[in-house]
Structure formats: structure tokens, C-alpha cells
Coordinates of C-alpha atoms in Angstrom, one line a residue:
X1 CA 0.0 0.0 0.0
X2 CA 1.5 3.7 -1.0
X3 CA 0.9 6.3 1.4
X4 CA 2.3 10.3 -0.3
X5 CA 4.6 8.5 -2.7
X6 CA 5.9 5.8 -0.5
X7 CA 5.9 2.1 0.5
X8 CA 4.6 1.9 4.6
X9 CA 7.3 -0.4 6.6
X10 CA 5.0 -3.2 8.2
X11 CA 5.8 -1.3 11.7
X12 CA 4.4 1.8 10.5
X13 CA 1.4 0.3 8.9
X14 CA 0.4 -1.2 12.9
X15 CA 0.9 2.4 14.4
X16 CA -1.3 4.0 12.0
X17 CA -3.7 0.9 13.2
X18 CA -3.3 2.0 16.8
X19 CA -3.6 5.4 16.4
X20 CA -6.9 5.3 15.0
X21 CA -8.2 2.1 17.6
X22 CA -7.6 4.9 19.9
X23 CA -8.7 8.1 18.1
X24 CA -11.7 5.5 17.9
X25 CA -12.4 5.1 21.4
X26 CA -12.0 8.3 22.5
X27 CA -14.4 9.4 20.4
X28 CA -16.9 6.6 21.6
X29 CA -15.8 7.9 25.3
X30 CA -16.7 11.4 24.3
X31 CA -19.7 10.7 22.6
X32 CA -20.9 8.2 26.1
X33 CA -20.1 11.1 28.7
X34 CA -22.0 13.8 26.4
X35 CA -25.0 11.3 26.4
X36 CA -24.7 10.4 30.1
X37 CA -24.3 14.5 30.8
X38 CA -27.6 15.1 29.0
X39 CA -29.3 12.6 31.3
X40 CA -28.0 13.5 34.3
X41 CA -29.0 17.0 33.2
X42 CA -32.7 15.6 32.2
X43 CA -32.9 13.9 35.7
X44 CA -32.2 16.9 37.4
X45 CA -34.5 19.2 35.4
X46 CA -36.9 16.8 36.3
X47 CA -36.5 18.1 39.9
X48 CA -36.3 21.7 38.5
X49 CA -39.7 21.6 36.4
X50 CA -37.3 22.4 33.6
X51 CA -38.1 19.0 31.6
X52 CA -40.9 17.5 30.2
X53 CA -40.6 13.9 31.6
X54 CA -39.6 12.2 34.7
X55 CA -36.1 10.2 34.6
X56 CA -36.7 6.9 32.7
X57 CA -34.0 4.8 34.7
X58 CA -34.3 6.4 38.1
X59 CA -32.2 4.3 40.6
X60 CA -34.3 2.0 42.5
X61 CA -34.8 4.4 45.8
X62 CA -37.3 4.5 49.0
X63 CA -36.3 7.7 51.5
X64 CA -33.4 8.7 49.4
X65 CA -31.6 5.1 50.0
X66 CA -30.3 2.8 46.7
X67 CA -31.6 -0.7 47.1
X68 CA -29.3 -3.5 45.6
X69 CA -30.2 -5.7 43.2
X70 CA -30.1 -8.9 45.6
X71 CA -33.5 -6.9 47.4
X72 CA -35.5 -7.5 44.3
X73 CA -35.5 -11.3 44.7
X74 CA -39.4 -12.2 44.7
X75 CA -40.6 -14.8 46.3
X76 CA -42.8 -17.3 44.6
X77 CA -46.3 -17.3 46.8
X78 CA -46.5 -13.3 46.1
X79 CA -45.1 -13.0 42.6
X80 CA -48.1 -11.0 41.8
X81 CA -47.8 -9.2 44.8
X82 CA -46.3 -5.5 44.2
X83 CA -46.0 -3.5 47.4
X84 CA -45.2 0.6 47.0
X85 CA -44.7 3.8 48.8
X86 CA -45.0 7.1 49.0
X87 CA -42.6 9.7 50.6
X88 CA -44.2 9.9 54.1
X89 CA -44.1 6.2 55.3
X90 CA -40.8 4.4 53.7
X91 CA -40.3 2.6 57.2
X92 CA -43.3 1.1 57.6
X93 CA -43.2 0.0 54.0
X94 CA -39.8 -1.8 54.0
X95 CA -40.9 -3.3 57.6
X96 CA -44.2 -4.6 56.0
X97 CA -42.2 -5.9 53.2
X98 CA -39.5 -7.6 55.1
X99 CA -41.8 -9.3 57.1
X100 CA -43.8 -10.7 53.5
X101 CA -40.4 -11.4 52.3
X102 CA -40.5 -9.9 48.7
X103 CA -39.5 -6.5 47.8
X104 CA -40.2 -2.9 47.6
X105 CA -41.9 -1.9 43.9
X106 CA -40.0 0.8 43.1
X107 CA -41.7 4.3 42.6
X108 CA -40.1 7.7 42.1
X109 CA -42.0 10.6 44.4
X110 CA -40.9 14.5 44.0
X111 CA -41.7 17.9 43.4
X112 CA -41.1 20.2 40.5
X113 CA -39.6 23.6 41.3
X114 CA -43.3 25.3 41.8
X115 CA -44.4 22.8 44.2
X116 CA -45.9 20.2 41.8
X117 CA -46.3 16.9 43.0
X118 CA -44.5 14.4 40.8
X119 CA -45.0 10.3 40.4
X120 CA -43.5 7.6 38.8
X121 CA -43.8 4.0 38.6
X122 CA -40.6 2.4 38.1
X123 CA -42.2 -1.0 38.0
X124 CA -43.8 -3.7 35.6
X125 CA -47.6 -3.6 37.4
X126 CA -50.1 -5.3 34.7
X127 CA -52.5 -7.6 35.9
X128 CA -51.0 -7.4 39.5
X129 CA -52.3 -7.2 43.2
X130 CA -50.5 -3.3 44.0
X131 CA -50.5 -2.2 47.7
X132 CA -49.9 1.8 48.1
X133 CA -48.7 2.7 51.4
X134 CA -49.2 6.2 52.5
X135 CA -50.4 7.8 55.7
X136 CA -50.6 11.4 56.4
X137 CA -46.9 13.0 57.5
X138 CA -46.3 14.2 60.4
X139 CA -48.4 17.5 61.4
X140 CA -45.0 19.8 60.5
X141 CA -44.9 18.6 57.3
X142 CA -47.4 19.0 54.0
X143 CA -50.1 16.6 55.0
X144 CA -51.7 17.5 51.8
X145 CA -49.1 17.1 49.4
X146 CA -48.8 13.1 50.8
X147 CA -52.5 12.7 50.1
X148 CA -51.8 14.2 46.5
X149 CA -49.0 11.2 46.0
X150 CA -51.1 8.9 46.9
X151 CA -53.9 9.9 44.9
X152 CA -51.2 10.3 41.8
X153 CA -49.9 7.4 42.2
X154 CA -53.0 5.4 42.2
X155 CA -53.5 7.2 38.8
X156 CA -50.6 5.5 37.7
X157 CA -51.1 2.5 38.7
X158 CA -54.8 2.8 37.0
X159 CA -53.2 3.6 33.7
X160 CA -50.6 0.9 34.0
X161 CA -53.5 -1.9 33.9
X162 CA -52.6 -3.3 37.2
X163 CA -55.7 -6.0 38.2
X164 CA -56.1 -4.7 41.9
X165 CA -55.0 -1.5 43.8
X166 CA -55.8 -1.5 47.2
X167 CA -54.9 2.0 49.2
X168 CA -53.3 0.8 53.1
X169 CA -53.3 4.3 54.9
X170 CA -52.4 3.6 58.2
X171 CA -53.9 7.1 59.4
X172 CA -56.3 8.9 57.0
X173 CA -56.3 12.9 56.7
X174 CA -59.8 14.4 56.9
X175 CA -61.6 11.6 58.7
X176 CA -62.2 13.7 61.4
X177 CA -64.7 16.0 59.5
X178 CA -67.9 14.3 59.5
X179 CA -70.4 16.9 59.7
X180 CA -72.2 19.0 57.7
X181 CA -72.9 21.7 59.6
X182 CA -71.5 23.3 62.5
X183 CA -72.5 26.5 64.5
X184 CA -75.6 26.5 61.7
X185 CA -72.6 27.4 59.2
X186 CA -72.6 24.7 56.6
X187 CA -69.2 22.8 55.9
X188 CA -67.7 19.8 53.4
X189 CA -68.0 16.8 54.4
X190 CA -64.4 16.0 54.3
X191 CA -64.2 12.4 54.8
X192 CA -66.5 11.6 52.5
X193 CA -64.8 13.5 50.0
X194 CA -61.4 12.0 50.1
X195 CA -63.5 8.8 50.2
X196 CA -64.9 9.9 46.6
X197 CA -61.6 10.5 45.5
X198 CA -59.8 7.7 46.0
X199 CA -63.0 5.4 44.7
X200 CA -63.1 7.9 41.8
X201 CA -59.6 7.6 40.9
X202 CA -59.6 3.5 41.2
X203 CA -58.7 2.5 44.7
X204 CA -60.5 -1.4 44.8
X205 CA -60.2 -1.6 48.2
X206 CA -58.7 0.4 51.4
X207 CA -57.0 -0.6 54.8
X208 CA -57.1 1.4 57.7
X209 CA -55.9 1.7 61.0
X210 CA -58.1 2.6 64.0
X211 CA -59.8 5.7 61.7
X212 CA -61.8 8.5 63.9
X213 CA -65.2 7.5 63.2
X214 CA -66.6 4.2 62.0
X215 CA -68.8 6.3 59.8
X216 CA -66.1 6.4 57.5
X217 CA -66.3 3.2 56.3
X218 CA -70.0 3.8 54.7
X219 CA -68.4 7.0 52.5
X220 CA -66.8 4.6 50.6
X221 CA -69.1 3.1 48.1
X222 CA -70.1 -0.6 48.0
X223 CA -67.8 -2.0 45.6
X224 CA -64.8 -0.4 47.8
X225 CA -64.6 -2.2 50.8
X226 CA -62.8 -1.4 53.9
X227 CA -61.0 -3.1 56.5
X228 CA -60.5 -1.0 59.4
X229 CA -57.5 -2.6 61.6
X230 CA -57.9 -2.3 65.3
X231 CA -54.0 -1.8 67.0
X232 CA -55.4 -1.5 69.8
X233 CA -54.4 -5.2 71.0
X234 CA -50.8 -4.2 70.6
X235 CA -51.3 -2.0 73.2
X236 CA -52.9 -4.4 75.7
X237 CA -50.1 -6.8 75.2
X238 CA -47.9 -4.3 75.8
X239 CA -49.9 -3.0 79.3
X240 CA -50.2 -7.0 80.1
X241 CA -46.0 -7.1 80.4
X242 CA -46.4 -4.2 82.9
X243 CA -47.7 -5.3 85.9
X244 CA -50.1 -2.6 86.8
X245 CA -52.1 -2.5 90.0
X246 CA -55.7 -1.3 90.8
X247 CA -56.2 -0.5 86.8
X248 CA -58.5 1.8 85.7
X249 CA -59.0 3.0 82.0
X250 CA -60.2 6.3 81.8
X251 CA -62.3 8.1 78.9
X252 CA -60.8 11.9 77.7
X253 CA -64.3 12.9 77.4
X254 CA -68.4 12.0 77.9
X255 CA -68.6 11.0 74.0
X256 CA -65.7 8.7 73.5
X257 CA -66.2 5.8 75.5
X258 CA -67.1 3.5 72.5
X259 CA -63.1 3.1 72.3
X260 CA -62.5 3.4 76.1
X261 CA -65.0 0.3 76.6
X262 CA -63.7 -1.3 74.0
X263 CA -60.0 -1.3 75.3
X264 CA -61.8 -1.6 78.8
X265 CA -63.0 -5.7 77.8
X266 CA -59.9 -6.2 75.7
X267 CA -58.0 -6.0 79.4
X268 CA -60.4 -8.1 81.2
X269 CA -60.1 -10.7 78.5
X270 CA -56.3 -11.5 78.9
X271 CA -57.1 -11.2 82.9
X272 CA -56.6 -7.6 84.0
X273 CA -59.0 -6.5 86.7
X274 CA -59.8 -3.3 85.3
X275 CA -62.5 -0.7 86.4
X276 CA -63.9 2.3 84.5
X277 CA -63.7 6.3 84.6
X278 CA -64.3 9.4 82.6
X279 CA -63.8 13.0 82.1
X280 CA -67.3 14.6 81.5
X281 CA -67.9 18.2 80.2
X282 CA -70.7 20.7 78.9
X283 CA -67.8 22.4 77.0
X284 CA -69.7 22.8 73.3
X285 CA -66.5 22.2 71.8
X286 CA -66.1 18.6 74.1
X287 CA -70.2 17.3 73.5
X288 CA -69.5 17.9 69.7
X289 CA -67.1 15.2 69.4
X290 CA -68.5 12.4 67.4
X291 CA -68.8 8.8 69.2
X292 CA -71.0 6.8 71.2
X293 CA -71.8 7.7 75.1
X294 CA -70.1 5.8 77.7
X295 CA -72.3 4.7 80.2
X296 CA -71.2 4.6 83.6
X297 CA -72.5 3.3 86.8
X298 CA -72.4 5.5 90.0
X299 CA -70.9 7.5 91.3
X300 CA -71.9 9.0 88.1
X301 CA -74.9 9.2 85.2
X302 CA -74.2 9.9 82.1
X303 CA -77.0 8.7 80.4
X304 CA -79.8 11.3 81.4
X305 CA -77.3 13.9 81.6
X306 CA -76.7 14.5 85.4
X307 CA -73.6 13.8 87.7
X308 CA -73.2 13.5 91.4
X309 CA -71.1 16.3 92.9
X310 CA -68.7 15.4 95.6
X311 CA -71.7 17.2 97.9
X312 CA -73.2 14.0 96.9
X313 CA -75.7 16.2 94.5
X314 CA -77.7 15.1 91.4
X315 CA -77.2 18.1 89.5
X316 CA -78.2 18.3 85.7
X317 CA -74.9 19.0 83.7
X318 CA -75.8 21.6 81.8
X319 CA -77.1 23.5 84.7
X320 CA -73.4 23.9 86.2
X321 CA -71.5 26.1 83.9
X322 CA -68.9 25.3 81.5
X323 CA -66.9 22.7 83.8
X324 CA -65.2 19.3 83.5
X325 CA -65.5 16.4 85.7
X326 CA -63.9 13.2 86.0
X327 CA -66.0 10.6 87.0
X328 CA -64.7 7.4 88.8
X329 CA -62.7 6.6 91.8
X330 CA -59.0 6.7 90.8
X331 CA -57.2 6.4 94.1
X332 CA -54.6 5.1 94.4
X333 CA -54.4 3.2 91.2
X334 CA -52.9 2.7 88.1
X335 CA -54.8 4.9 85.1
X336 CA -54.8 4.4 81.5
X337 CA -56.1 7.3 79.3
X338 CA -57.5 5.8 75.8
X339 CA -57.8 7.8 73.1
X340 CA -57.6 7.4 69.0
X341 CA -55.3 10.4 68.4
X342 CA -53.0 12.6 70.2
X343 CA -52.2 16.4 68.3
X344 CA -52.5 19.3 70.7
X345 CA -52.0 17.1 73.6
X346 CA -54.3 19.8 75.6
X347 CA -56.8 16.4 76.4
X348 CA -54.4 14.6 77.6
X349 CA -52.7 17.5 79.7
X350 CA -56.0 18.0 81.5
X351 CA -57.4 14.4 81.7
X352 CA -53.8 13.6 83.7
X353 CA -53.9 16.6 85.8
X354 CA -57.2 15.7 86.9
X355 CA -56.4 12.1 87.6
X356 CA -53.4 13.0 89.5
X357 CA -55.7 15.5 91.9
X358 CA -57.6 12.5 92.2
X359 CA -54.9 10.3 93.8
X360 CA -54.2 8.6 90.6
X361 CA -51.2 6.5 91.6
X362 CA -49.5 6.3 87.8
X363 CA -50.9 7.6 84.7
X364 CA -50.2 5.6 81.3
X365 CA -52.4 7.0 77.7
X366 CA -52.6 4.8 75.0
X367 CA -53.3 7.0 71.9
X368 CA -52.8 5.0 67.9
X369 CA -51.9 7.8 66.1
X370 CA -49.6 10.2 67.6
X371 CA -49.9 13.5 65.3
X372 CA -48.0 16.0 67.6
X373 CA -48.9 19.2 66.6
X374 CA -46.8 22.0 67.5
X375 CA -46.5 22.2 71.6
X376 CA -47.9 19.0 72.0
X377 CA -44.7 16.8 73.0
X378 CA -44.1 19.8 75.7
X379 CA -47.7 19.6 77.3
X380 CA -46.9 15.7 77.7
X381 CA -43.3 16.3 79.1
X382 CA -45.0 18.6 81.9
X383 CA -47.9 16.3 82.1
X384 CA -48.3 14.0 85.5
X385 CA -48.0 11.3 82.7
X386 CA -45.5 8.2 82.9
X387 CA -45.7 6.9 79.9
X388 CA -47.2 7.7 76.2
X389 CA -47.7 4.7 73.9
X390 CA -48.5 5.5 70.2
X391 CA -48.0 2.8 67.2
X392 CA -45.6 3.8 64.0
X393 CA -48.9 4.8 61.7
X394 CA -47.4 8.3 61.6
X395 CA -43.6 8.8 60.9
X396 CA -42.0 10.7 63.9
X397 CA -38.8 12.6 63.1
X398 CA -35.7 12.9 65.1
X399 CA -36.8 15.9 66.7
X400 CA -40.0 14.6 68.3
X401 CA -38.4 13.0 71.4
X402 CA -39.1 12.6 75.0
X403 CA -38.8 10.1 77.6
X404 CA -42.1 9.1 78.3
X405 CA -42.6 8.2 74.4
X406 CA -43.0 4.5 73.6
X407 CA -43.8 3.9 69.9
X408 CA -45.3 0.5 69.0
X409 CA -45.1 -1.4 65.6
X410 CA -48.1 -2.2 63.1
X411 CA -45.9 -3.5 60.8
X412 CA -46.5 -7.3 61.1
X413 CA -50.2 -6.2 61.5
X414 CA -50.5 -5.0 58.2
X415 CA -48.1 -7.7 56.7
X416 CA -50.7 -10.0 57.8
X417 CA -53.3 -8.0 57.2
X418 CA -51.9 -8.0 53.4
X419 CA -51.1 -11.4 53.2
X420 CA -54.9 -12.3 54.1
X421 CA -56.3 -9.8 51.5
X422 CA -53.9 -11.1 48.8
X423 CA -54.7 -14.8 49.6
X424 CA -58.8 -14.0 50.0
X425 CA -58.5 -15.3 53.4
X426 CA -60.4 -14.2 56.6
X427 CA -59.0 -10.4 57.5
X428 CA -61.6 -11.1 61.0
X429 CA -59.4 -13.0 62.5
X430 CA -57.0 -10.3 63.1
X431 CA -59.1 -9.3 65.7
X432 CA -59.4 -12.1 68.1
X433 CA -57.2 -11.5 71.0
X434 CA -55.5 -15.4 71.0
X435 CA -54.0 -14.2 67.4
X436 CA -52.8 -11.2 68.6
X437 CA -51.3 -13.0 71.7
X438 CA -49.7 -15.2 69.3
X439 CA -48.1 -13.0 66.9
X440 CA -47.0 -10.7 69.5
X441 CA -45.0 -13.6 71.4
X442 CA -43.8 -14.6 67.8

């Protein structure tokens, strides 16, 4: 071969070969780091609201954490089983998941640079049974923007064909607005709204822990079903470890007891003498909350609206002023303050500095979702109260700490829970105290 006139030597011929192997790779090299530039750039506009399109290979993440590849091994029983999260409850998700033993679907959950929520499944989800996980954040953080993931992502799933989507919202935003009206000054019907929503957008089915009222169970409509899981077992396993003398479970107010009784029987079932006792008011703001009446017997009525003063009086509550009473000999023993949800903390301040004017001898609440509003954790710090028990159903950051705190788990709960749902098998059982007793020994 001539090259400008001249014969190549065979050594010059094989560095003309190199240099253009490597002229050749370089430019391959150049031409792979432009191209991965340009994505890295597309995945962060996507963060920016810059770009038109979420990343199409985001890394497999939950709570900003890479999962390896070795997480994603399915196992065989659930292989149609796709479990996923949103931002608020990553914890209980990978709890829930560890105790199915499969894996995490993957989901990508941001927001664009004006506030706009933004979803992506990550996932292979046709013809599957999808579990969404999401409960409402904590109260310092945008309890509306989770509700907005979960609703988007249940969009997604939707659109993606998947068979079955069942929503698991371990505590539900808005359930506490029931009414319609209020002070004669009509109102939405909040629960019953997000309950349209979710049905409209293609939730099958929902799971719920402990929700405010019962009622919200018939805003759903009949194709939707509901299971509303009661934690409140976990809690009298826990009380049954603790060796509590002279027990009495007390009611924050005259229109919760339906939940106080309820946690009253579930003691005397696993053999804890317990008696009964209750704050009663005439405060407007206390006799709106929804519930049933709980019925005592003396030393006070609560059922034609009178109680017996310590004069020994039958005076008709509404004829005494705006007051509160607790009603029930506490002396000397060992209270426990029931409640569904703890987010001022104000109740709970006032129910345990009555109890301990009483002669209360230790004060314990059990409360399932612990929402801590602002203040709160300092009312229960200066409170005459021992301990707090929540469950996990809302995410508590670092910053919400104190002594008395004791946070129980509904993961394995709702793993079962799940497992029975997926399998069509009996969710009732989940109810009955020896399955509790046997799972929480497990």
C-alpha cells in the first residue's frame, strides 16, 4: 500500500492501526459522557420543572436510599404481589415488606420547582395485586401534598392496567370531618370527599388503622370495601407485660367511650381487673365530638345527663356552667387514658392533671396515632404522665423526642393484614385476642 509517494514499513502500517483504535475510542468515550451529561442533566431538570418527563431509569430508591439488586428477589407465593410507597411512610413500607419477604416496587415521588407533585412508577404492574402505602406525615410537614401522592400514584397504577390497587393508609387525613354543619354554618363533608376520590380515581379496596369514626367506612361506596384494623391489642399486650395495679381506664371525654369500653373488655379478656372512669364536660367544643356515650354506673350518670357532685348532688350538667369532671374513683391506682389520636395534647394534659388531683397512683395513655402538633410533645413532658404509647402509623422525626414516648409497631399487622387480602382469606381474624397474643409472642 503507498501512502504520499511511499511504500509503509509493516511497523508503520500497525501504528497507523493503533492510532486510530484509539482516536476511535475516544471518540466513543466522548460521545458516552456527552450522552450520560444530558441525562444527568434531564434527571435533574426533572426536579427543577425544567423538563418534560420524569427520569426513565431512576435508581431504584425508598427515602433517598439505593436498594441493591439482591433486594429484588421475589418470592414465589406473592409474585403477583407488588407492594409501593410514598414519601411519608418508607419505614413502615420496608418493615411490611421484610416481614412478607418480597420486595419494595419501586416508585419515584418528587416535586417540581413550583411545588408540583411528581409520580413515577418504576415497576412492571399489569394484571398485579398493587399495595400503596401512604399515611398522612407528620403534622409539621405537607399533610396535603402526601394525600396528592397517593392519589397520583393510584392514577398511575390505573393507567398501568394493574388487576387490583388497594390503598393501606395507616392514618387517613380528613376523617375527622364528618359533619355537615356546625354552628348553623354549613361545611364539606371531608371524609366523605377524600373517600370519593380515592374510589373515583380506582382505589378497589382500602385498609385502615383505627380511623376516627366508623362512619367512615360507609363513604366509601359498595364496591370499595374497607378493612378498618384495630392496634389496639398491641397495646394491651404491651400494658399486660407491665404489671399494673388497681387499673383503671379512663375516657378523655363524655362521647368517647365506645373506644375506652372497647379497650376496657380487651384487658379483662387477657385477665386484667380493670375498672372504668371518665372525664365529662358541657364544653360545646367537648359534647360535639362524634362517638358513642359511655355509660357509667355510679358515682356518676351519664346517660340522662346529670352527675353526682362530691356534695353528693344530682345536679343536671348543663345547669353547672362550663366545667369538666372526671368521673370514677382513681385512688390510688394505676390509670390508662384511651384515646384514638393525640395532636394538641391539651386532652391529655387536663385528663392527667385531673387524675393525679384524684390520687391517681401512675398515669399511662394509649393513643394510635400520635400526630403531635406543635407544643404538644411539651404539654406531655409537663404532664403527670408516665408513659405515652403511640404505634408507628405516623412517621416521627428525630426531633419529636421525649422520655415518656414508647412507639409500637403495626408493621406485622398490616403484613398479615396484606397477606390475608392477597390470599382471599379471613382479615376477622385479626381481631381475636388469641391471634394477637400469638403473633405478638412470635
Amino acid at each position: 500500500m503507498s501512502h504520499g509517494g511511499a511504500e509503509q514499513t509493516p511497523r508503520a502500517r500497525r501504528a497507523e492501526g493503533l492510532s486510530f483504535a484509539l482516536f476511535a475510542a475516544v471518540g466513543i468515550g466522548g460521545a458516552w459522557l456527552a450522552g450520560w451529561g444530558v441525562k444527568r442533566r434531564r434527571m435533574a431538570h426533572c426536579e427543577e420543572r425544567d423538563a418534560s418527563e420524569l427520569p426513565d431509569e431512576e435508581p431504584a430508591t425508598v427515602g433517598g436510599e439505593e436498594m441493591s439488586s439482591d433486594y429484588y428477589d421475589e418470592v414465589a407465593e406473592f409474585s403477583e404481589m407488588k407492594i409501593f410507597a410514598g414519601s411519608s411512610s418508607p419505614e413502615l413500607a420496608r418493615e411490611i415488606c421484610a416481614h412478607l419477604g418480597i420486595s419494595l416496587g419501586r416508585a419515584f415521588c418528587g416535586k417540581f420547582a413550583d411545588g408540583e407533585i411528581a409520580v413515577q412508577v418504576l415497576d412492571e404492574v399489569r394484571g398485579g395485586d398493587v399495595y400503596v402505602l401512604q399515611s398522612a406525615p407528620h403534622s409539621e410537614k405537607d399533610t396535603d401534598s402526601a394525600f396528592m401522592e397517593l392519589l397520583l400514584m393510584t392514577s398511575a397504577l390505573r393507567r398501568s392496567s394493574a388487576k387490583r390497587i388497594t390503598a393501606v393508609i395507616p392514618y387517613l387525613s380528613y376523617a375527622r370531618q364528618t359533619q355537615v354543619f356546625e354552628a348553623h354554618r354549613p361545611r364539606p363533608i371531608a371524609a366523605a370527599d377524600v373517600a370519593l376520590m380515592l374510589s373515583t380515581l380506582g382505589v378497589d379496596r382500602v385498609i385502615l388503622v383505627d380511623v376516627h369514626n366508623p362512619r367512615m367506612e360507609g363513604f366509601f361506596p359498595t364496591e370499595v370495601p374497607v378493612h378498618n384494623i384495630d392496634a389496639q391489642a398491641l397495646a394491651v399486650q404491651y400494658f399486660k407485660k407491665k404489671h399494673l395495679e388497681k387499673v383503671v381506664v379512663v375516657a378523655t371525654d363524655n362521647m368517647g367511650g365506645e373506644r375506652t369500653k372497647a379497650f376496657w373488655n380487651r384487658l379483662t379478656r387477657v385477665g386484667i381487673d380493670a375498672g372504668l372512669a371518665s372525664m365529662v364536660s358541657n364544653r360545646p367544643e367537648r359534647s360535639r365530638r362524634e362517638g358513642s356515650p359511655l355509660v357509667l354506673t355510679p358515682p356518676g350518670s351519664l346517660a340522662d345527663h346529670t352527675i353526682i357532685t362530691q356534695a353528693g348532688e344530682k345536679k343536671n350538667v348543663a345547669s353547672l356552667g362550663r366545667h369538666d369532671w372526671l368521673v370514677g374513683d382513681v385512688k390510688g391506682c394505676d390509670c390508662i387514658i384511651v384515646d384514638d389520636i393525640i395532636d394538641t395534647g391539651s386532652r391529655a394534659f387536663k385528663t392527667a392533671n385531673f387524675l393525679k388531683k384524684a390520687g391517681a397512683r401512675r398515669i399511662f395513655m394509649y393513643a394510635t396515632h400520635g400526630v403531635f402538633s406543635k407544643g404538644a410533645i411539651d404539654r406531655i413532658n409537663k404532664s403527670p404522665i408516665d408513659e405515652l404509647i403511640v404505634t408507628n402509623s405516623i412517621p416521627l422525626p428525630n426531633y419529636i423526642f421525649s422520655e415518656k414516648l414508647r412507639v409500637l409497631s403495626i408493621g406485622k399487622l398490616l403484613a398479615e393484614t396484606i397477606r390475608r387480602v392477597h390470599t382471599n382469606s379471613s382479615v376477622s381474624v385479626l381481631f381475636q385476642d388469641a391471634f394477637i397474643a400469638k403473633q405478638h409472642m412470635a
